[in-house]
């Protein structure tokens, strides 16, 4: 039993709560994959997706089992900004 970061269900979240991918206002100019540690359930996945999606011109797709987030860019964004948004909510970006 690993305790999820901020998970109200203690890591037993249903996959029914999966959020939809954010639609970008412009075309995708690039994609990047970041590996994340600390995600254990759908709630964790949604929190990471929301953190990345809160950054303008980015859209995130989280692959929970692989422990990664695929980020689509409509405009260039510094990696540090994305990393800080994810780590601020309690997860770790692995280089």
GROMACS .gro file of N, CA, C and O in nm:
model
  380
    1UNK      N    1   0.070  -0.117   0.000
    1UNK     CA    2   0.000   0.000   0.000
    1UNK      C    3   0.076   0.128   0.000
    1UNK      O    4   0.119   0.175   0.103
    2UNK      N    5   0.087   0.188  -0.116
    2UNK     CA    6   0.144   0.321  -0.127
    2UNK      C    7   0.029   0.421  -0.118
    2UNK      O    8  -0.072   0.407  -0.185
    3UNK      N    9   0.043   0.522  -0.034
    3UNK     CA   10  -0.058   0.626  -0.020
    3UNK      C   11  -0.042   0.726  -0.132
    3UNK      O   12   0.066   0.778  -0.157
    4UNK      N   13  -0.151   0.751  -0.202
    4UNK     CA   14  -0.148   0.847  -0.311
    4UNK      C   15  -0.142   0.990  -0.258
    4UNK      O   16  -0.194   1.019  -0.151
    5UNK      N   17  -0.081   1.078  -0.334
    5UNK     CA   18  -0.069   1.218  -0.298
    5UNK      C   19  -0.206   1.283  -0.311
    5UNK      O   20  -0.257   1.300  -0.420
    6UNK      N   21  -0.269   1.313  -0.199
    6UNK     CA   22  -0.396   1.384  -0.201
    6UNK      C   23  -0.514   1.307  -0.255
    6UNK      O   24  -0.615   1.365  -0.291
    7UNK      N   25  -0.507   1.176  -0.260
    7UNK     CA   26  -0.615   1.096  -0.317
    7UNK      C   27  -0.726   1.076  -0.213
    7UNK      O   28  -0.701   1.016  -0.109
    8UNK      N   29  -0.847   1.122  -0.241
    8UNK     CA   30  -0.956   1.105  -0.145
    8UNK      C   31  -1.001   0.960  -0.132
    8UNK      O   32  -1.060   0.923  -0.032
    9UNK      N   33  -0.970   0.877  -0.228
    9UNK     CA   34  -1.011   0.736  -0.225
    9UNK      C   35  -0.897   0.645  -0.182
    9UNK      O   36  -0.907   0.524  -0.193
   10UNK      N   37  -0.787   0.701  -0.137
   10UNK     CA   38  -0.674   0.621  -0.091
   10UNK      C   39  -0.610   0.537  -0.200
   10UNK      O   40  -0.547   0.437  -0.175
   11UNK      N   41  -0.625   0.579  -0.325
   11UNK     CA   42  -0.563   0.507  -0.437
   11UNK      C   43  -0.655   0.409  -0.505
   11UNK      O   44  -0.614   0.338  -0.594
   12UNK      N   45  -0.781   0.406  -0.465
   12UNK     CA   46  -0.877   0.313  -0.526
   12UNK      C   47  -0.977   0.386  -0.615
   12UNK      O   48  -1.096   0.359  -0.612
   13UNK      N   49  -0.929   0.483  -0.691
   13UNK     CA   50  -1.016   0.563  -0.776
   13UNK      C   51  -1.064   0.482  -0.896
   13UNK      O   52  -0.993   0.398  -0.950
   14UNK      N   53  -1.183   0.512  -0.939
   14UNK     CA   54  -1.241   0.447  -1.056
   14UNK      C   55  -1.190   0.515  -1.183
   14UNK      O   56  -1.170   0.636  -1.186
   15UNK      N   57  -1.172   0.437  -1.287
   15UNK     CA   58  -1.130   0.495  -1.416
   15UNK      C   59  -1.244   0.570  -1.481
   15UNK      O   60  -1.225   0.636  -1.582
   16UNK      N   61  -1.365   0.565  -1.424
   16UNK     CA   62  -1.479   0.640  -1.478
   16UNK      C   63  -1.459   0.790  -1.463
   16UNK      O   64  -1.522   0.869  -1.531
   17UNK      N   65  -1.371   0.830  -1.371
   17UNK     CA   66  -1.349   0.972  -1.344
   17UNK      C   67  -1.242   1.034  -1.432
   17UNK      O   68  -1.197   1.145  -1.406
   18UNK      N   69  -1.201   0.965  -1.536
   18UNK     CA   70  -1.095   1.013  -1.623
   18UNK      C   71  -1.139   1.141  -1.694
   18UNK      O   72  -1.249   1.149  -1.747
   19UNK      N   73  -1.052   1.241  -1.694
   19UNK     CA   74  -1.082   1.370  -1.758
   19UNK      C   75  -1.051   1.363  -1.907
   19UNK      O   76  -0.966   1.289  -1.951
   20UNK      N   77  -1.122   1.446  -1.983
   20UNK     CA   78  -1.097   1.454  -2.127
   20UNK      C   79  -0.977   1.542  -2.155
   20UNK      O   80  -0.947   1.635  -2.080
   21UNK      N   81  -0.911   1.514  -2.268
   21UNK     CA   82  -0.795   1.592  -2.310
   21UNK      C   83  -0.838   1.735  -2.345
   21UNK      O   84  -0.943   1.756  -2.405
   22UNK      N   85  -0.757   1.832  -2.307
   22UNK     CA   86  -0.783   1.973  -2.336
   22UNK      C   87  -0.760   2.000  -2.484
   22UNK      O   88  -0.664   1.952  -2.542
   23UNK      N   89  -0.849   2.076  -2.544
   23UNK     CA   90  -0.835   2.113  -2.684
   23UNK      C   91  -0.754   2.242  -2.694
   23UNK      O   92  -0.784   2.339  -2.626
   24UNK      N   93  -0.652   2.241  -2.777
   24UNK     CA   94  -0.567   2.358  -2.795
   24UNK      C   95  -0.633   2.456  -2.891
   24UNK      O   96  -0.711   2.417  -2.979
   25UNK      N   97  -0.599   2.585  -2.877
   25UNK     CA   98  -0.656   2.687  -2.965
   25UNK      C   99  -0.587   2.692  -3.101
   25UNK      O  100  -0.645   2.740  -3.197
   26UNK      N  101  -0.465   2.642  -3.108
   26UNK     CA  102  -0.391   2.641  -3.234
   26UNK      C  103  -0.342   2.501  -3.266
   26UNK      O  104  -0.367   2.407  -3.190
   27UNK      N  105  -0.269   2.485  -3.376
   27UNK     CA  106  -0.217   2.353  -3.413
   27UNK      C  107  -0.104   2.310  -3.319
   27UNK      O  108  -0.035   2.393  -3.261
   28UNK      N  109  -0.087   2.179  -3.306
   28UNK     CA  110   0.022   2.123  -3.225
   28UNK      C  111   0.153   2.145  -3.300
   28UNK      O  112   0.168   2.102  -3.414
   29UNK      N  113   0.247   2.215  -3.234
   29UNK     CA  114   0.377   2.241  -3.298
   29UNK      C  115   0.484   2.146  -3.247
   29UNK      O  116   0.587   2.130  -3.310
   30UNK      N  117   0.459   2.083  -3.130
   30UNK     CA  118   0.556   1.989  -3.073
   30UNK      C  119   0.489   1.905  -2.966
   30UNK      O  120   0.383   1.940  -2.915
   31UNK      N  121   0.554   1.792  -2.934
   31UNK     CA  122   0.510   1.705  -2.825
   31UNK      C  123   0.632   1.668  -2.742
   31UNK      O  124   0.743   1.661  -2.794
   32UNK      N  125   0.608   1.647  -2.614
   32UNK     CA  126   0.715   1.608  -2.523
   32UNK      C  127   0.660   1.508  -2.424
   32UNK      O  128   0.545   1.518  -2.383
   33UNK      N  129   0.743   1.412  -2.385
   33UNK     CA  130   0.705   1.314  -2.284
   33UNK      C  131   0.787   1.340  -2.158
   33UNK      O  132   0.908   1.359  -2.166
   34UNK      N  133   0.718   1.342  -2.043
   34UNK     CA  134   0.785   1.355  -1.914
   34UNK      C  135   0.744   1.237  -1.828
   34UNK      O  136   0.627   1.199  -1.826
   35UNK      N  137   0.840   1.181  -1.757
   35UNK     CA  138   0.813   1.070  -1.666
   35UNK      C  139   0.787   1.125  -1.527
   35UNK      O  140   0.860   1.211  -1.480
   36UNK      N  141   0.682   1.072  -1.462
   36UNK     CA  142   0.635   1.122  -1.334
   36UNK      C  143   0.634   1.007  -1.232
   36UNK      O  144   0.588   0.898  -1.263
   37UNK      N  145   0.682   1.033  -1.111
   37UNK     CA  146   0.670   0.934  -1.004
   37UNK      C  147   0.567   0.983  -0.903
   37UNK      O  148   0.547   1.104  -0.888
   38UNK      N  149   0.501   0.889  -0.838
   38UNK     CA  150   0.404   0.922  -0.735
   38UNK      C  151   0.260   0.908  -0.779
   38UNK      O  152   0.170   0.923  -0.698
   39UNK      N  153   0.236   0.880  -0.907
   39UNK     CA  154   0.098   0.860  -0.955
   39UNK      C  155   0.059   0.714  -0.934
   39UNK      O  156   0.131   0.625  -0.977
   40UNK      N  157  -0.054   0.692  -0.865
   40UNK     CA  158  -0.096   0.556  -0.835
   40UNK      C  159  -0.240   0.526  -0.875
   40UNK      O  160  -0.282   0.411  -0.866
   41UNK      N  161  -0.317   0.628  -0.912
   41UNK     CA  162  -0.458   0.605  -0.941
   41UNK      C  163  -0.509   0.713  -1.037
   41UNK      O  164  -0.436   0.803  -1.075
   42UNK      N  165  -0.635   0.703  -1.073
   42UNK     CA  166  -0.696   0.797  -1.167
   42UNK      C  167  -0.700   0.939  -1.110
   42UNK      O  168  -0.688   1.036  -1.184
   43UNK      N  169  -0.717   0.951  -0.979
   43UNK     CA  170  -0.716   1.083  -0.916
   43UNK      C  171  -0.579   1.150  -0.937
   43UNK      O  172  -0.572   1.268  -0.971
   44UNK      N  173  -0.473   1.073  -0.917
   44UNK     CA  174  -0.337   1.125  -0.939
   44UNK      C  175  -0.321   1.170  -1.084
   44UNK      O  176  -0.269   1.278  -1.113
   45UNK      N  177  -0.365   1.085  -1.175
   45UNK     CA  178  -0.357   1.114  -1.318
   45UNK      C  179  -0.429   1.245  -1.351
   45UNK      O  180  -0.377   1.331  -1.422
   46UNK      N  181  -0.549   1.261  -1.296
   46UNK     CA  182  -0.628   1.382  -1.321
   46UNK      C  183  -0.560   1.506  -1.265
   46UNK      O  184  -0.563   1.613  -1.327
   47UNK      N  185  -0.499   1.495  -1.148
   47UNK     CA  186  -0.431   1.610  -1.088
   47UNK      C  187  -0.313   1.655  -1.174
   47UNK      O  188  -0.292   1.775  -1.195
   48UNK      N  189  -0.235   1.559  -1.226
   48UNK     CA  190  -0.122   1.593  -1.312
   48UNK      C  191  -0.173   1.657  -1.441
   48UNK      O  192  -0.120   1.759  -1.487
   49UNK      N  193  -0.278   1.599  -1.499
   49UNK     CA  194  -0.335   1.653  -1.622
   49UNK      C  195  -0.384   1.796  -1.600
   49UNK      O  196  -0.357   1.885  -1.682
   50UNK      N  197  -0.452   1.821  -1.490
   50UNK     CA  198  -0.502   1.955  -1.460
   50UNK      C  199  -0.387   2.055  -1.441
   50UNK      O  200  -0.397   2.169  -1.483
   51UNK      N  201  -0.280   2.011  -1.377
   51UNK     CA  202  -0.165   2.100  -1.354
   51UNK      C  203  -0.103   2.143  -1.487
   51UNK      O  204  -0.074   2.262  -1.507
   52UNK      N  205  -0.085   2.048  -1.578
   52UNK     CA  206  -0.027   2.082  -1.709
   52UNK      C  207  -0.126   2.163  -1.791
   52UNK      O  208  -0.090   2.264  -1.853
   53UNK      N  209  -0.252   2.123  -1.790
   53UNK     CA  210  -0.353   2.193  -1.869
   53UNK      C  211  -0.380   2.335  -1.820
   53UNK      O  212  -0.434   2.417  -1.895
   54UNK      N  213  -0.339   2.367  -1.697
   54UNK     CA  214  -0.358   2.503  -1.646
   54UNK      C  215  -0.260   2.600  -1.712
   54UNK      O  216  -0.278   2.721  -1.703
   55UNK      N  217  -0.159   2.548  -1.779
   55UNK     CA  218  -0.062   2.632  -1.850
   55UNK      C  219  -0.117   2.658  -1.990
   55UNK      O  220  -0.148   2.564  -2.064
   56UNK      N  221  -0.132   2.787  -2.027
   56UNK     CA  222  -0.186   2.819  -2.159
   56UNK      C  223  -0.107   2.753  -2.273
   56UNK      O  224   0.015   2.743  -2.267
   57UNK      N  225  -0.180   2.709  -2.373
   57UNK     CA  226  -0.125   2.651  -2.497
   57UNK      C  227  -0.061   2.514  -2.478
   57UNK      O  228   0.017   2.469  -2.562
   58UNK      N  229  -0.092   2.445  -2.366
   58UNK     CA  230  -0.047   2.308  -2.344
   58UNK      C  231  -0.167   2.218  -2.322
   58UNK      O  232  -0.268   2.259  -2.266
   59UNK      N  233  -0.153   2.094  -2.367
   59UNK     CA  234  -0.255   1.992  -2.344
   59UNK      C  235  -0.184   1.864  -2.303
   59UNK      O  236  -0.087   1.823  -2.366
   60UNK      N  237  -0.235   1.801  -2.196
   60UNK     CA  238  -0.169   1.683  -2.142
   60UNK      C  239  -0.253   1.558  -2.161
   60UNK      O  240  -0.375   1.562  -2.153
   61UNK      N  241  -0.183   1.447  -2.184
   61UNK     CA  242  -0.244   1.315  -2.184
   61UNK      C  243  -0.158   1.230  -2.092
   61UNK      O  244  -0.038   1.216  -2.114
   62UNK      N  245  -0.218   1.177  -1.985
   62UNK     CA  246  -0.143   1.100  -1.886
   62UNK      C  247  -0.162   0.951  -1.910
   62UNK      O  248  -0.274   0.905  -1.933
   63UNK      N  249  -0.052   0.878  -1.908
   63UNK     CA  250  -0.055   0.733  -1.916
   63UNK      C  251  -0.012   0.682  -1.779
   63UNK      O  252   0.107   0.673  -1.749
   64UNK      N  253  -0.112   0.652  -1.698
   64UNK     CA  254  -0.089   0.618  -1.558
   64UNK      C  255   0.001   0.497  -1.540
   64UNK      O  256   0.097   0.501  -1.464
   65UNK      N  257  -0.029   0.388  -1.609
   65UNK     CA  258   0.049   0.264  -1.592
   65UNK      C  259   0.195   0.281  -1.630
   65UNK      O  260   0.283   0.219  -1.571
   66UNK      N  261   0.222   0.366  -1.729
   66UNK     CA  262   0.360   0.389  -1.771
   66UNK      C  263   0.427   0.499  -1.689
   66UNK      O  264   0.546   0.521  -1.699
   67UNK      N  265   0.347   0.573  -1.612
   67UNK     CA  266   0.401   0.682  -1.530
   67UNK      C  267   0.453   0.797  -1.612
   67UNK      O  268   0.557   0.854  -1.582
   68UNK      N  269   0.377   0.835  -1.714
   68UNK     CA  270   0.423   0.945  -1.798
   68UNK      C  271   0.309   1.036  -1.840
   68UNK      O  272   0.192   1.001  -1.831
   69UNK      N  273   0.348   1.154  -1.881
   69UNK     CA  274   0.255   1.252  -1.936
   69UNK      C  275   0.308   1.294  -2.073
   69UNK      O  276   0.427   1.320  -2.088
   70UNK      N  277   0.219   1.293  -2.172
   70UNK     CA  278   0.255   1.338  -2.307
   70UNK      C  279   0.194   1.477  -2.322
   70UNK      O  280   0.073   1.494  -2.307
   71UNK      N  281   0.279   1.574  -2.349
   71UNK     CA  282   0.236   1.713  -2.355
   71UNK      C  283   0.240   1.761  -2.499
   71UNK      O  284   0.341   1.748  -2.567
   72UNK      N  285   0.128   1.817  -2.544
   72UNK     CA  286   0.119   1.877  -2.677
   72UNK      C  287   0.128   2.028  -2.661
   72UNK      O  288   0.064   2.085  -2.573
   73UNK      N  289   0.208   2.091  -2.746
   73UNK     CA  290   0.232   2.235  -2.741
   73UNK      C  291   0.169   2.304  -2.861
   73UNK      O  292   0.188   2.262  -2.974
   74UNK      N  293   0.097   2.415  -2.836
   74UNK     CA  294   0.052   2.502  -2.944
   74UNK      C  295   0.146   2.622  -2.954
   74UNK      O  296   0.150   2.690  -3.056
   75UNK      N  297   0.221   2.647  -2.846
   75UNK     CA  298   0.323   2.753  -2.838
   75UNK      C  299   0.438   2.699  -2.754
   75UNK      O  300   0.415   2.617  -2.664
   76UNK      N  301   0.561   2.745  -2.775
   76UNK     CA  302   0.672   2.700  -2.692
   76UNK      C  303   0.653   2.739  -2.545
   76UNK      O  304   0.606   2.848  -2.515
   77UNK      N  305   0.686   2.647  -2.455
   77UNK     CA  306   0.680   2.670  -2.310
   77UNK      C  307   0.804   2.608  -2.248
   77UNK      O  308   0.845   2.498  -2.287
   78UNK      N  309   0.863   2.678  -2.152
   78UNK     CA  310   0.983   2.630  -2.082
   78UNK      C  311   0.952   2.501  -2.006
   78UNK      O  312   0.850   2.492  -1.937
   79UNK      N  313   1.040   2.402  -2.015
   79UNK     CA  314   1.024   2.276  -1.941
   79UNK      C  315   1.013   2.300  -1.790
   79UNK      O  316   0.938   2.231  -1.721
   80UNK      N  317   1.090   2.397  -1.740
   80UNK     CA  318   1.088   2.426  -1.597
   80UNK      C  319   0.950   2.467  -1.548
   80UNK      O  320   0.911   2.432  -1.437
   81UNK      N  321   0.876   2.540  -1.629
   81UNK     CA  322   0.741   2.582  -1.593
   81UNK      C  323   0.649   2.461  -1.576
   81UNK      O  324   0.570   2.454  -1.481
   82UNK      N  325   0.662   2.365  -1.665
   82UNK     CA  326   0.581   2.243  -1.658
   82UNK      C  327   0.622   2.160  -1.536
   82UNK      O  328   0.537   2.115  -1.459
   83UNK      N  329   0.752   2.143  -1.518
   83UNK     CA  330   0.804   2.066  -1.405
   83UNK      C  331   0.757   2.126  -1.273
   83UNK      O  332   0.711   2.055  -1.183
   84UNK      N  333   0.765   2.257  -1.259
   84UNK     CA  334   0.722   2.325  -1.137
   84UNK      C  335   0.573   2.304  -1.111
   84UNK      O  336   0.532   2.283  -0.997
   85UNK      N  337   0.490   2.309  -1.215
   85UNK     CA  338   0.346   2.291  -1.200
   85UNK      C  339   0.315   2.150  -1.148
   85UNK      O  340   0.228   2.132  -1.062
   86UNK      N  341   0.387   2.051  -1.198
   86UNK     CA  342   0.365   1.912  -1.156
   86UNK      C  343   0.419   1.889  -1.015
   86UNK      O  344   0.352   1.828  -0.931
   87UNK      N  345   0.537   1.938  -0.987
   87UNK     CA  346   0.599   1.915  -0.855
   87UNK      C  347   0.530   1.996  -0.746
   87UNK      O  348   0.530   1.955  -0.630
   88UNK      N  349   0.467   2.107  -0.781
   88UNK     CA  350   0.394   2.188  -0.683
   88UNK      C  351   0.277   2.110  -0.621
   88UNK      O  352   0.239   2.133  -0.507
   89UNK      N  353   0.222   2.014  -0.695
   89UNK     CA  354   0.108   1.935  -0.644
   89UNK      C  355   0.152   1.804  -0.582
   89UNK      O  356   0.069   1.720  -0.547
   90UNK      N  357   0.284   1.781  -0.570
   90UNK     CA  358   0.333   1.667  -0.494
   90UNK      C  359   0.388   1.550  -0.571
   90UNK      O  360   0.424   1.449  -0.511
   91UNK      N  361   0.400   1.561  -0.701
   91UNK     CA  362   0.458   1.453  -0.782
   91UNK      C  363   0.599   1.492  -0.823
   91UNK      O  364   0.637   1.608  -0.810
   92UNK      N  365   0.675   1.398  -0.872
   92UNK     CA  366   0.816   1.423  -0.908
   92UNK      C  367   0.837   1.396  -1.056
   92UNK      O  368   0.797   1.289  -1.106
   93UNK      N  369   0.897   1.492  -1.125
   93UNK     CA  370   0.933   1.473  -1.266
   93UNK      C  371   1.072   1.412  -1.268
   93UNK      O  372   1.165   1.463  -1.206
   94UNK      N  373   1.085   1.298  -1.338
   94UNK     CA  374   1.212   1.226  -1.346
   94UNK      C  375   1.279   1.262  -1.478
   94UNK      O  376   1.218   1.250  -1.584
   95UNK      N  377   1.404   1.305  -1.471
   95UNK     CA  378   1.477   1.341  -1.593
   95UNK      C  379   1.521   1.219  -1.669
   95UNK      O  380   1.546   1.116  -1.618
   0.00000   0.00000   0.00000
